[in-house]
Amino acid sequence: MRAINFDRIDRIGMGVLRYGLVALILLWGGFKFFEFEAVAIQPLVEHSPFLGWMYPLLGVRGTSAVFGVFEVPIALLIATRHWLPRVSGYASLIASTMFLVTISFLFTTPNVMAGPFGGFLMKDVILLGAALVTSAEAL
């Protein structure tokens, strides 16, 4: 009987976690440049004490684009783990702060759990954990 190679399972799991995180942040970051996403996130962002101030300055599309300009490079930097582990680790740490902000929408958006956003935002708790683990591993 062959022994289970836990180191290999750990490496595969870490790769799935890291590059799954990269794919999701890249996808959602890319969406931020389109009107459908800008309009979709508005009810969450406009009530945020951290981000709501951006709408009067940049408008709905401009505010969303700022998020995309932030998220896409973060995703790409997390993906540099093989070549630049420290850069990747710090990028994951920055992604952690991004997820903390989005989790805060659960507390700042009125009736968020009654609408379509509650479950959607809960996934950010898991993504926060993924970002913290990938950060710790890379650093």
mmCIF file of N, CA and C in Angstrom:
data_model
loop_
_atom_site.group_PDB
_atom_site.id
_atom_site.type_symbol
_atom_site.label_atom_id
_atom_site.label_comp_id
_atom_site.label_asym_id
_atom_site.label_seq_id
_atom_site.Cartn_x
_atom_site.Cartn_y
_atom_site.Cartn_z
ATOM 1 N N MET A 1 0.830 -1.176 0.000
ATOM 2 C CA MET A 1 0.000 0.000 0.000
ATOM 3 C C MET A 1 0.882 1.250 0.000
ATOM 4 N N ARG A 2 0.533 2.232 -0.825
ATOM 5 C CA ARG A 2 1.323 3.454 -0.920
ATOM 6 C C ARG A 2 0.947 4.403 0.208
ATOM 7 N N ALA A 3 1.964 5.083 0.705
ATOM 8 C CA ALA A 3 1.737 6.087 1.749
ATOM 9 C C ALA A 3 1.146 7.348 1.114
ATOM 10 N N ILE A 4 0.318 8.012 1.846
ATOM 11 C CA ILE A 4 -0.273 9.268 1.372
ATOM 12 C C ILE A 4 0.784 10.365 1.477
ATOM 13 N N ASN A 5 0.970 11.085 0.402
ATOM 14 C CA ASN A 5 1.956 12.155 0.360
ATOM 15 C C ASN A 5 1.267 13.464 0.749
ATOM 16 N N PHE A 6 1.297 13.754 2.051
ATOM 17 C CA PHE A 6 0.617 14.948 2.545
ATOM 18 C C PHE A 6 1.265 16.235 2.071
ATOM 19 N N ASP A 7 2.569 16.229 1.857
ATOM 20 C CA ASP A 7 3.234 17.432 1.344
ATOM 21 C C ASP A 7 2.714 17.786 -0.046
ATOM 22 N N ARG A 8 2.512 16.753 -0.845
ATOM 23 C CA ARG A 8 2.003 16.990 -2.205
ATOM 24 C C ARG A 8 0.566 17.516 -2.151
ATOM 25 N N ILE A 9 -0.241 16.934 -1.295
ATOM 26 C CA ILE A 9 -1.621 17.409 -1.144
ATOM 27 C C ILE A 9 -1.617 18.866 -0.689
ATOM 28 N N ASP A 10 -0.718 19.194 0.245
ATOM 29 C CA ASP A 10 -0.616 20.568 0.735
ATOM 30 C C ASP A 10 -0.226 21.523 -0.393
ATOM 31 N N ARG A 11 0.750 21.151 -1.215
ATOM 32 C CA ARG A 11 1.183 22.005 -2.335
ATOM 33 C C ARG A 11 0.053 22.205 -3.345
ATOM 34 N N ILE A 12 -0.649 21.124 -3.662
ATOM 35 C CA ILE A 12 -1.762 21.217 -4.612
ATOM 36 C C ILE A 12 -2.870 22.096 -4.037
ATOM 37 N N GLY A 13 -3.196 21.877 -2.772
ATOM 38 C CA GLY A 13 -4.232 22.678 -2.127
ATOM 39 C C GLY A 13 -3.874 24.146 -2.084
ATOM 40 N N MET A 14 -2.619 24.445 -1.774
ATOM 41 C CA MET A 14 -2.188 25.842 -1.728
ATOM 42 C C MET A 14 -2.254 26.476 -3.116
ATOM 43 N N GLY A 15 -1.886 25.716 -4.131
ATOM 44 C CA GLY A 15 -1.974 26.234 -5.499
ATOM 45 C C GLY A 15 -3.412 26.521 -5.910
ATOM 46 N N VAL A 16 -4.306 25.593 -5.579
ATOM 47 C CA VAL A 16 -5.721 25.794 -5.892
ATOM 48 C C VAL A 16 -6.252 27.023 -5.151
ATOM 49 N N LEU A 17 -5.875 27.142 -3.880
ATOM 50 C CA LEU A 17 -6.333 28.278 -3.073
ATOM 51 C C LEU A 17 -5.813 29.597 -3.646
ATOM 52 N N ARG A 18 -4.509 29.661 -3.921
ATOM 53 C CA ARG A 18 -3.900 30.902 -4.407
ATOM 54 C C ARG A 18 -4.441 31.293 -5.778
ATOM 55 N N TYR A 19 -4.417 30.359 -6.727
ATOM 56 C CA TYR A 19 -4.788 30.731 -8.088
ATOM 57 C C TYR A 19 -6.303 30.798 -8.275
ATOM 58 N N GLY A 20 -7.056 30.153 -7.410
ATOM 59 C CA GLY A 20 -8.501 30.376 -7.375
ATOM 60 C C GLY A 20 -8.798 31.785 -6.901
ATOM 61 N N LEU A 21 -8.064 32.219 -5.877
ATOM 62 C CA LEU A 21 -8.190 33.591 -5.370
ATOM 63 C C LEU A 21 -7.821 34.594 -6.467
ATOM 64 N N VAL A 22 -6.735 34.321 -7.156
ATOM 65 C CA VAL A 22 -6.303 35.183 -8.264
ATOM 66 C C VAL A 22 -7.396 35.269 -9.323
ATOM 67 N N ALA A 23 -7.941 34.124 -9.723
ATOM 68 C CA ALA A 23 -8.955 34.099 -10.782
ATOM 69 C C ALA A 23 -10.196 34.898 -10.384
ATOM 70 N N LEU A 24 -10.644 34.727 -9.147
ATOM 71 C CA LEU A 24 -11.850 35.441 -8.708
ATOM 72 C C LEU A 24 -11.620 36.944 -8.606
ATOM 73 N N ILE A 25 -10.494 37.349 -8.024
ATOM 74 C CA ILE A 25 -10.222 38.787 -7.911
ATOM 75 C C ILE A 25 -10.032 39.399 -9.295
ATOM 76 N N LEU A 26 -9.364 38.686 -10.177
ATOM 77 C CA LEU A 26 -9.164 39.177 -11.543
ATOM 78 C C LEU A 26 -10.493 39.302 -12.285
ATOM 79 N N LEU A 27 -11.348 38.306 -12.150
ATOM 80 C CA LEU A 27 -12.652 38.331 -12.799
ATOM 81 C C LEU A 27 -13.495 39.484 -12.271
ATOM 82 N N TRP A 28 -13.651 39.563 -10.947
ATOM 83 C CA TRP A 28 -14.478 40.617 -10.367
ATOM 84 C C TRP A 28 -13.852 41.990 -10.576
ATOM 85 N N GLY A 29 -12.535 42.065 -10.541
ATOM 86 C CA GLY A 29 -11.867 43.341 -10.816
ATOM 87 C C GLY A 29 -12.101 43.795 -12.244
ATOM 88 N N GLY A 30 -12.056 42.858 -13.175
ATOM 89 C CA GLY A 30 -12.329 43.192 -14.569
ATOM 90 C C GLY A 30 -13.755 43.656 -14.788
ATOM 91 N N PHE A 31 -14.690 43.044 -14.054
ATOM 92 C CA PHE A 31 -16.095 43.448 -14.160
ATOM 93 C C PHE A 31 -16.313 44.893 -13.733
ATOM 94 N N LYS A 32 -15.455 45.394 -12.848
ATOM 95 C CA LYS A 32 -15.650 46.743 -12.309
ATOM 96 C C LYS A 32 -15.580 47.821 -13.393
ATOM 97 N N PHE A 33 -15.090 47.489 -14.570
ATOM 98 C CA PHE A 33 -14.995 48.461 -15.658
ATOM 99 C C PHE A 33 -16.259 48.506 -16.522
ATOM 100 N N PHE A 34 -17.245 47.698 -16.168
ATOM 101 C CA PHE A 34 -18.480 47.632 -16.942
ATOM 102 C C PHE A 34 -19.655 48.184 -16.144
ATOM 103 N N GLU A 35 -20.599 48.754 -16.854
ATOM 104 C CA GLU A 35 -21.739 49.407 -16.203
ATOM 105 C C GLU A 35 -22.552 48.445 -15.342
ATOM 106 N N PHE A 36 -22.752 47.200 -15.804
ATOM 107 C CA PHE A 36 -23.589 46.279 -15.034
ATOM 108 C C PHE A 36 -23.035 46.064 -13.631
ATOM 109 N N GLU A 37 -21.732 45.998 -13.499
ATOM 110 C CA GLU A 37 -21.122 45.790 -12.186
ATOM 111 C C GLU A 37 -21.126 47.081 -11.373
ATOM 112 N N ALA A 38 -20.865 48.193 -12.031
ATOM 113 C CA ALA A 38 -20.876 49.490 -11.336
ATOM 114 C C ALA A 38 -22.230 49.742 -10.691
ATOM 115 N N VAL A 39 -23.284 49.442 -11.418
ATOM 116 C CA VAL A 39 -24.640 49.634 -10.901
ATOM 117 C C VAL A 39 -24.953 48.594 -9.810
ATOM 118 N N ALA A 40 -24.470 47.373 -10.007
ATOM 119 C CA ALA A 40 -24.760 46.290 -9.050
ATOM 120 C C ALA A 40 -24.146 46.537 -7.680
ATOM 121 N N ILE A 41 -22.942 47.120 -7.634
ATOM 122 C CA ILE A 41 -22.283 47.327 -6.338
ATOM 123 C C ILE A 41 -22.698 48.631 -5.664
ATOM 124 N N GLN A 42 -23.360 49.500 -6.379
ATOM 125 C CA GLN A 42 -23.711 50.810 -5.825
ATOM 126 C C GLN A 42 -24.477 50.736 -4.502
ATOM 127 N N PRO A 43 -25.499 49.867 -4.362
ATOM 128 C CA PRO A 43 -26.216 49.839 -3.081
ATOM 129 C C PRO A 43 -25.331 49.467 -1.887
ATOM 130 N N LEU A 44 -24.284 48.709 -2.140
ATOM 131 C CA LEU A 44 -23.372 48.331 -1.066
ATOM 132 C C LEU A 44 -22.394 49.453 -0.742
ATOM 133 N N VAL A 45 -21.796 50.001 -1.772
ATOM 134 C CA VAL A 45 -20.730 50.985 -1.600
ATOM 135 C C VAL A 45 -21.253 52.323 -1.091
ATOM 136 N N GLU A 46 -22.434 52.728 -1.552
ATOM 137 C CA GLU A 46 -22.925 54.056 -1.182
ATOM 138 C C GLU A 46 -23.212 54.197 0.309
ATOM 139 N N HIS A 47 -23.422 53.098 1.007
ATOM 140 C CA HIS A 47 -23.680 53.154 2.451
ATOM 141 C C HIS A 47 -22.416 52.964 3.283
ATOM 142 N N SER A 48 -21.310 52.691 2.624
ATOM 143 C CA SER A 48 -20.061 52.427 3.337
ATOM 144 C C SER A 48 -19.424 53.717 3.841
ATOM 145 N N PRO A 49 -19.087 53.757 5.140
ATOM 146 C CA PRO A 49 -18.373 54.939 5.641
ATOM 147 C C PRO A 49 -16.954 55.019 5.088
ATOM 148 N N PHE A 50 -16.438 53.908 4.589
ATOM 149 C CA PHE A 50 -15.084 53.889 4.026
ATOM 150 C C PHE A 50 -15.049 54.327 2.568
ATOM 151 N N LEU A 51 -16.119 54.035 1.814
ATOM 152 C CA LEU A 51 -16.077 54.235 0.369
ATOM 153 C C LEU A 51 -17.174 55.121 -0.204
ATOM 154 N N GLY A 52 -18.242 55.339 0.530
ATOM 155 C CA GLY A 52 -19.384 56.086 0.012
ATOM 156 C C GLY A 52 -19.052 57.485 -0.474
ATOM 157 N N TRP A 53 -18.030 58.092 0.089
ATOM 158 C CA TRP A 53 -17.629 59.449 -0.297
ATOM 159 C C TRP A 53 -17.156 59.542 -1.743
ATOM 160 N N MET A 54 -16.838 58.392 -2.352
ATOM 161 C CA MET A 54 -16.288 58.406 -3.706
ATOM 162 C C MET A 54 -17.329 58.773 -4.768
ATOM 163 N N TYR A 55 -18.596 58.440 -4.526
ATOM 164 C CA TYR A 55 -19.626 58.690 -5.547
ATOM 165 C C TYR A 55 -19.775 60.155 -5.922
ATOM 166 N N PRO A 56 -19.846 61.084 -4.969
ATOM 167 C CA PRO A 56 -19.953 62.495 -5.370
ATOM 168 C C PRO A 56 -18.733 62.971 -6.180
ATOM 169 N N LEU A 57 -17.571 62.396 -5.918
ATOM 170 C CA LEU A 57 -16.360 62.813 -6.621
ATOM 171 C C LEU A 57 -16.218 62.173 -8.000
ATOM 172 N N LEU A 58 -16.501 60.861 -8.098
ATOM 173 C CA LEU A 58 -16.172 60.101 -9.306
ATOM 174 C C LEU A 58 -17.374 59.538 -10.058
ATOM 175 N N GLY A 59 -18.536 59.585 -9.436
ATOM 176 C CA GLY A 59 -19.717 58.994 -10.070
ATOM 177 C C GLY A 59 -19.725 57.480 -9.916
ATOM 178 N N VAL A 60 -20.771 56.866 -10.429
ATOM 179 C CA VAL A 60 -20.951 55.422 -10.282
ATOM 180 C C VAL A 60 -19.887 54.651 -11.071
ATOM 181 N N ARG A 61 -19.710 54.983 -12.328
ATOM 182 C CA ARG A 61 -18.737 54.260 -13.162
ATOM 183 C C ARG A 61 -17.300 54.538 -12.726
ATOM 184 N N GLY A 62 -16.994 55.786 -12.378
ATOM 185 C CA GLY A 62 -15.638 56.128 -11.962
ATOM 186 C C GLY A 62 -15.245 55.436 -10.673
ATOM 187 N N THR A 63 -16.166 55.390 -9.727
ATOM 188 C CA THR A 63 -15.894 54.721 -8.452
ATOM 189 C C THR A 63 -15.630 53.239 -8.685
ATOM 190 N N SER A 64 -16.465 52.620 -9.486
ATOM 191 C CA SER A 64 -16.293 51.204 -9.788
ATOM 192 C C SER A 64 -14.957 50.957 -10.498
ATOM 193 N N ALA A 65 -14.605 51.824 -11.417
ATOM 194 C CA ALA A 65 -13.334 51.675 -12.142
ATOM 195 C C ALA A 65 -12.127 51.775 -11.210
ATOM 196 N N VAL A 66 -12.222 52.643 -10.202
ATOM 197 C CA VAL A 66 -11.133 52.735 -9.219
ATOM 198 C C VAL A 66 -10.936 51.385 -8.538
ATOM 199 N N PHE A 67 -12.031 50.728 -8.204
ATOM 200 C CA PHE A 67 -11.918 49.404 -7.584
ATOM 201 C C PHE A 67 -11.235 48.423 -8.532
ATOM 202 N N GLY A 68 -11.604 48.481 -9.812
ATOM 203 C CA GLY A 68 -10.982 47.600 -10.801
ATOM 204 C C GLY A 68 -9.501 47.867 -10.958
ATOM 205 N N VAL A 69 -9.132 49.134 -10.959
ATOM 206 C CA VAL A 69 -7.716 49.508 -11.071
ATOM 207 C C VAL A 69 -6.927 48.991 -9.869
ATOM 208 N N PHE A 70 -7.577 48.862 -8.743
ATOM 209 C CA PHE A 70 -6.965 48.337 -7.528
ATOM 210 C C PHE A 70 -6.925 46.805 -7.555
ATOM 211 N N GLU A 71 -8.039 46.167 -7.923
ATOM 212 C CA GLU A 71 -8.170 44.715 -7.819
ATOM 213 C C GLU A 71 -7.367 43.946 -8.860
ATOM 214 N N VAL A 72 -7.360 44.396 -10.108
ATOM 215 C CA VAL A 72 -6.660 43.648 -11.158
ATOM 216 C C VAL A 72 -5.161 43.525 -10.860
ATOM 217 N N PRO A 73 -4.452 44.611 -10.532
ATOM 218 C CA PRO A 73 -3.029 44.452 -10.200
ATOM 219 C C PRO A 73 -2.794 43.592 -8.954
ATOM 220 N N ILE A 74 -3.682 43.687 -7.965
ATOM 221 C CA ILE A 74 -3.526 42.854 -6.766
ATOM 222 C C ILE A 74 -3.574 41.381 -7.161
ATOM 223 N N ALA A 75 -4.532 41.022 -8.001
ATOM 224 C CA ALA A 75 -4.643 39.632 -8.456
ATOM 225 C C ALA A 75 -3.372 39.198 -9.187
ATOM 226 N N LEU A 76 -2.892 40.044 -10.078
ATOM 227 C CA LEU A 76 -1.683 39.696 -10.838
ATOM 228 C C LEU A 76 -0.462 39.573 -9.927
ATOM 229 N N LEU A 77 -0.376 40.430 -8.919
ATOM 230 C CA LEU A 77 0.756 40.351 -7.984
ATOM 231 C C LEU A 77 0.677 39.107 -7.095
ATOM 232 N N ILE A 78 -0.529 38.700 -6.715
ATOM 233 C CA ILE A 78 -0.661 37.454 -5.947
ATOM 234 C C ILE A 78 -0.165 36.283 -6.791
ATOM 235 N N ALA A 79 -0.399 36.350 -8.099
ATOM 236 C CA ALA A 79 0.010 35.276 -9.007
ATOM 237 C C ALA A 79 1.522 35.171 -9.180
ATOM 238 N N THR A 80 2.293 36.140 -8.694
ATOM 239 C CA THR A 80 3.758 36.112 -8.867
ATOM 240 C C THR A 80 4.475 35.254 -7.822
ATOM 241 N N ARG A 81 3.755 34.470 -7.053
ATOM 242 C CA ARG A 81 4.327 33.697 -5.938
ATOM 243 C C ARG A 81 5.601 32.950 -6.316
ATOM 244 N N HIS A 82 5.633 32.315 -7.465
ATOM 245 C CA HIS A 82 6.791 31.508 -7.872
ATOM 246 C C HIS A 82 8.053 32.356 -8.047
ATOM 247 N N TRP A 83 7.914 33.570 -8.557
ATOM 248 C CA TRP A 83 9.060 34.426 -8.853
ATOM 249 C C TRP A 83 9.318 35.477 -7.776
ATOM 250 N N LEU A 84 8.258 36.010 -7.214
ATOM 251 C CA LEU A 84 8.380 37.094 -6.234
ATOM 252 C C LEU A 84 7.515 36.783 -5.004
ATOM 253 N N PRO A 85 7.952 35.851 -4.180
ATOM 254 C CA PRO A 85 7.101 35.428 -3.062
ATOM 255 C C PRO A 85 6.717 36.556 -2.104
ATOM 256 N N ARG A 86 7.639 37.460 -1.809
ATOM 257 C CA ARG A 86 7.311 38.552 -0.888
ATOM 258 C C ARG A 86 6.258 39.481 -1.483
ATOM 259 N N VAL A 87 6.407 39.791 -2.745
ATOM 260 C CA VAL A 87 5.435 40.640 -3.428
ATOM 261 C C VAL A 87 4.067 39.969 -3.402
ATOM 262 N N SER A 88 4.034 38.692 -3.702
ATOM 263 C CA SER A 88 2.792 37.928 -3.675
ATOM 264 C C SER A 88 2.176 37.922 -2.277
ATOM 265 N N GLY A 89 3.021 37.731 -1.273
ATOM 266 C CA GLY A 89 2.537 37.707 0.103
ATOM 267 C C GLY A 89 1.932 39.031 0.526
ATOM 268 N N TYR A 90 2.593 40.121 0.175
ATOM 269 C CA TYR A 90 2.053 41.440 0.522
ATOM 270 C C TYR A 90 0.775 41.743 -0.273
ATOM 271 N N ALA A 91 0.732 41.291 -1.515
ATOM 272 C CA ALA A 91 -0.482 41.485 -2.317
ATOM 273 C C ALA A 91 -1.661 40.721 -1.697
ATOM 274 N N SER A 92 -1.405 39.524 -1.203
ATOM 275 C CA SER A 92 -2.460 38.768 -0.516
ATOM 276 C C SER A 92 -2.906 39.487 0.751
ATOM 277 N N LEU A 93 -1.953 40.093 1.434
ATOM 278 C CA LEU A 93 -2.296 40.854 2.641
ATOM 279 C C LEU A 93 -3.164 42.068 2.284
ATOM 280 N N ILE A 94 -2.849 42.729 1.199
ATOM 281 C CA ILE A 94 -3.673 43.846 0.734
ATOM 282 C C ILE A 94 -5.067 43.346 0.349
ATOM 283 N N ALA A 95 -5.125 42.180 -0.305
ATOM 284 C CA ALA A 95 -6.434 41.597 -0.645
ATOM 285 C C ALA A 95 -7.237 41.321 0.626
ATOM 286 N N SER A 96 -6.557 40.947 1.695
ATOM 287 C CA SER A 96 -7.241 40.714 2.971
ATOM 288 C C SER A 96 -7.960 41.968 3.437
ATOM 289 N N THR A 97 -7.301 43.111 3.307
ATOM 290 C CA THR A 97 -7.950 44.365 3.710
ATOM 291 C C THR A 97 -9.141 44.672 2.802
ATOM 292 N N MET A 98 -9.013 44.320 1.533
ATOM 293 C CA MET A 98 -10.117 44.518 0.598
ATOM 294 C C MET A 98 -11.326 43.688 1.046
ATOM 295 N N PHE A 99 -11.089 42.453 1.446
ATOM 296 C CA PHE A 99 -12.193 41.599 1.895
ATOM 297 C C PHE A 99 -12.769 42.075 3.227
ATOM 298 N N LEU A 100 -11.938 42.629 4.084
ATOM 299 C CA LEU A 100 -12.473 43.199 5.327
ATOM 300 C C LEU A 100 -13.433 44.352 5.031
ATOM 301 N N VAL A 101 -13.082 45.163 4.056
ATOM 302 C CA VAL A 101 -13.961 46.270 3.677
ATOM 303 C C VAL A 101 -15.272 45.739 3.109
ATOM 304 N N THR A 102 -15.193 44.738 2.238
ATOM 305 C CA THR A 102 -16.441 44.221 1.664
ATOM 306 C C THR A 102 -17.285 43.509 2.721
ATOM 307 N N ILE A 103 -16.649 42.850 3.670
ATOM 308 C CA ILE A 103 -17.395 42.230 4.772
ATOM 309 C C ILE A 103 -18.098 43.301 5.597
ATOM 310 N N SER A 104 -17.490 44.481 5.695
ATOM 311 C CA SER A 104 -18.115 45.568 6.459
ATOM 312 C C SER A 104 -19.453 45.985 5.856
ATOM 313 N N PHE A 105 -19.673 45.710 4.564
ATOM 314 C CA PHE A 105 -20.949 46.025 3.933
ATOM 315 C C PHE A 105 -22.099 45.284 4.611
ATOM 316 N N LEU A 106 -21.796 44.142 5.213
ATOM 317 C CA LEU A 106 -22.825 43.396 5.945
ATOM 318 C C LEU A 106 -23.399 44.220 7.095
ATOM 319 N N PHE A 107 -22.591 45.130 7.610
ATOM 320 C CA PHE A 107 -22.999 45.936 8.763
ATOM 321 C C PHE A 107 -23.433 47.352 8.386
ATOM 322 N N THR A 108 -23.043 47.807 7.197
ATOM 323 C CA THR A 108 -23.343 49.188 6.823
ATOM 324 C C THR A 108 -24.486 49.324 5.821
ATOM 325 N N THR A 109 -24.835 48.236 5.132
ATOM 326 C CA THR A 109 -25.899 48.297 4.135
ATOM 327 C C THR A 109 -27.229 47.937 4.792
ATOM 328 N N PRO A 110 -28.199 48.840 4.738
ATOM 329 C CA PRO A 110 -29.501 48.549 5.352
ATOM 330 C C PRO A 110 -30.169 47.316 4.723
ATOM 331 N N ASN A 111 -30.712 46.467 5.560
ATOM 332 C CA ASN A 111 -31.457 45.270 5.134
ATOM 333 C C ASN A 111 -30.680 44.373 4.175
ATOM 334 N N VAL A 112 -29.376 44.328 4.336
ATOM 335 C CA VAL A 112 -28.552 43.569 3.389
ATOM 336 C C VAL A 112 -28.891 42.079 3.386
ATOM 337 N N MET A 113 -29.219 41.521 4.531
ATOM 338 C CA MET A 113 -29.500 40.086 4.578
ATOM 339 C C MET A 113 -30.871 39.754 3.992
ATOM 340 N N ALA A 114 -31.745 40.728 3.882
ATOM 341 C CA ALA A 114 -33.071 40.500 3.309
ATOM 342 C C ALA A 114 -33.021 40.504 1.780
ATOM 343 N N GLY A 115 -31.988 41.088 1.212
ATOM 344 C CA GLY A 115 -31.884 41.201 -0.239
ATOM 345 C C GLY A 115 -30.920 40.176 -0.818
ATOM 346 N N PRO A 116 -30.516 40.393 -2.053
ATOM 347 C CA PRO A 116 -29.658 39.433 -2.752
ATOM 348 C C PRO A 116 -28.186 39.470 -2.327
ATOM 349 N N PHE A 117 -27.800 40.443 -1.511
ATOM 350 C CA PHE A 117 -26.385 40.641 -1.224
ATOM 351 C C PHE A 117 -25.853 39.855 -0.036
ATOM 352 N N GLY A 118 -26.690 39.478 0.914
ATOM 353 C CA GLY A 118 -26.226 38.844 2.136
ATOM 354 C C GLY A 118 -25.383 37.609 1.892
ATOM 355 N N GLY A 119 -25.932 36.665 1.151
ATOM 356 C CA GLY A 119 -25.191 35.445 0.832
ATOM 357 C C GLY A 119 -23.967 35.717 -0.018
ATOM 358 N N PHE A 120 -24.117 36.657 -0.950
ATOM 359 C CA PHE A 120 -22.994 37.014 -1.822
ATOM 360 C C PHE A 120 -21.817 37.541 -1.006
ATOM 361 N N LEU A 121 -22.097 38.348 0.003
ATOM 362 C CA LEU A 121 -21.025 38.918 0.821
ATOM 363 C C LEU A 121 -20.414 37.895 1.779
ATOM 364 N N MET A 122 -21.165 36.895 2.151
ATOM 365 C CA MET A 122 -20.652 35.894 3.089
ATOM 366 C C MET A 122 -19.457 35.142 2.508
ATOM 367 N N LYS A 123 -19.397 35.018 1.188
ATOM 368 C CA LYS A 123 -18.261 34.340 0.560
ATOM 369 C C LYS A 123 -16.952 35.078 0.832
ATOM 370 N N ASP A 124 -17.052 36.372 1.114
ATOM 371 C CA ASP A 124 -15.847 37.145 1.378
ATOM 372 C C ASP A 124 -15.176 36.760 2.688
ATOM 373 N N VAL A 125 -15.913 36.142 3.591
ATOM 374 C CA VAL A 125 -15.300 35.629 4.818
ATOM 375 C C VAL A 125 -14.316 34.511 4.452
ATOM 376 N N ILE A 126 -14.725 33.639 3.553
ATOM 377 C CA ILE A 126 -13.855 32.546 3.108
ATOM 378 C C ILE A 126 -12.687 33.103 2.297
ATOM 379 N N LEU A 127 -12.964 34.078 1.442
ATOM 380 C CA LEU A 127 -11.888 34.680 0.646
ATOM 381 C C LEU A 127 -10.895 35.432 1.527
ATOM 382 N N LEU A 128 -11.365 36.025 2.602
ATOM 383 C CA LEU A 128 -10.462 36.648 3.570
ATOM 384 C C LEU A 128 -9.514 35.597 4.142
ATOM 385 N N GLY A 129 -10.060 34.456 4.525
ATOM 386 C CA GLY A 129 -9.223 33.370 5.024
ATOM 387 C C GLY A 129 -8.213 32.907 3.989
ATOM 388 N N ALA A 130 -8.632 32.778 2.742
ATOM 389 C CA ALA A 130 -7.732 32.368 1.669
ATOM 390 C C ALA A 130 -6.607 33.376 1.483
ATOM 391 N N ALA A 131 -6.940 34.658 1.511
ATOM 392 C CA ALA A 131 -5.925 35.698 1.338
ATOM 393 C C ALA A 131 -4.930 35.690 2.500
ATOM 394 N N LEU A 132 -5.421 35.478 3.711
ATOM 395 C CA LEU A 132 -4.516 35.430 4.871
ATOM 396 C C LEU A 132 -3.587 34.220 4.809
ATOM 397 N N VAL A 133 -4.133 33.072 4.427
ATOM 398 C CA VAL A 133 -3.307 31.854 4.337
ATOM 399 C C VAL A 133 -2.256 31.984 3.235
ATOM 400 N N THR A 134 -2.660 32.493 2.069
ATOM 401 C CA THR A 134 -1.684 32.631 0.981
ATOM 402 C C THR A 134 -0.630 33.687 1.317
ATOM 403 N N SER A 135 -1.020 34.702 2.058
ATOM 404 C CA SER A 135 -0.058 35.704 2.494
ATOM 405 C C SER A 135 0.968 35.083 3.434
ATOM 406 N N ALA A 136 0.480 34.375 4.426
ATOM 407 C CA ALA A 136 1.390 33.758 5.415
ATOM 408 C C ALA A 136 2.323 32.772 4.738
ATOM 409 N N GLU A 137 1.817 31.988 3.804
ATOM 410 C CA GLU A 137 2.649 30.990 3.134
ATOM 411 C C GLU A 137 3.734 31.654 2.295
ATOM 412 N N ALA A 138 3.384 32.720 1.592
ATOM 413 C CA ALA A 138 4.350 33.380 0.710
ATOM 414 C C ALA A 138 5.384 34.187 1.477
ATOM 415 N N LEU A 139 4.971 34.754 2.595
ATOM 416 C CA LEU A 139 5.907 35.563 3.392
ATOM 417 C C LEU A 139 6.753 34.683 4.288
#
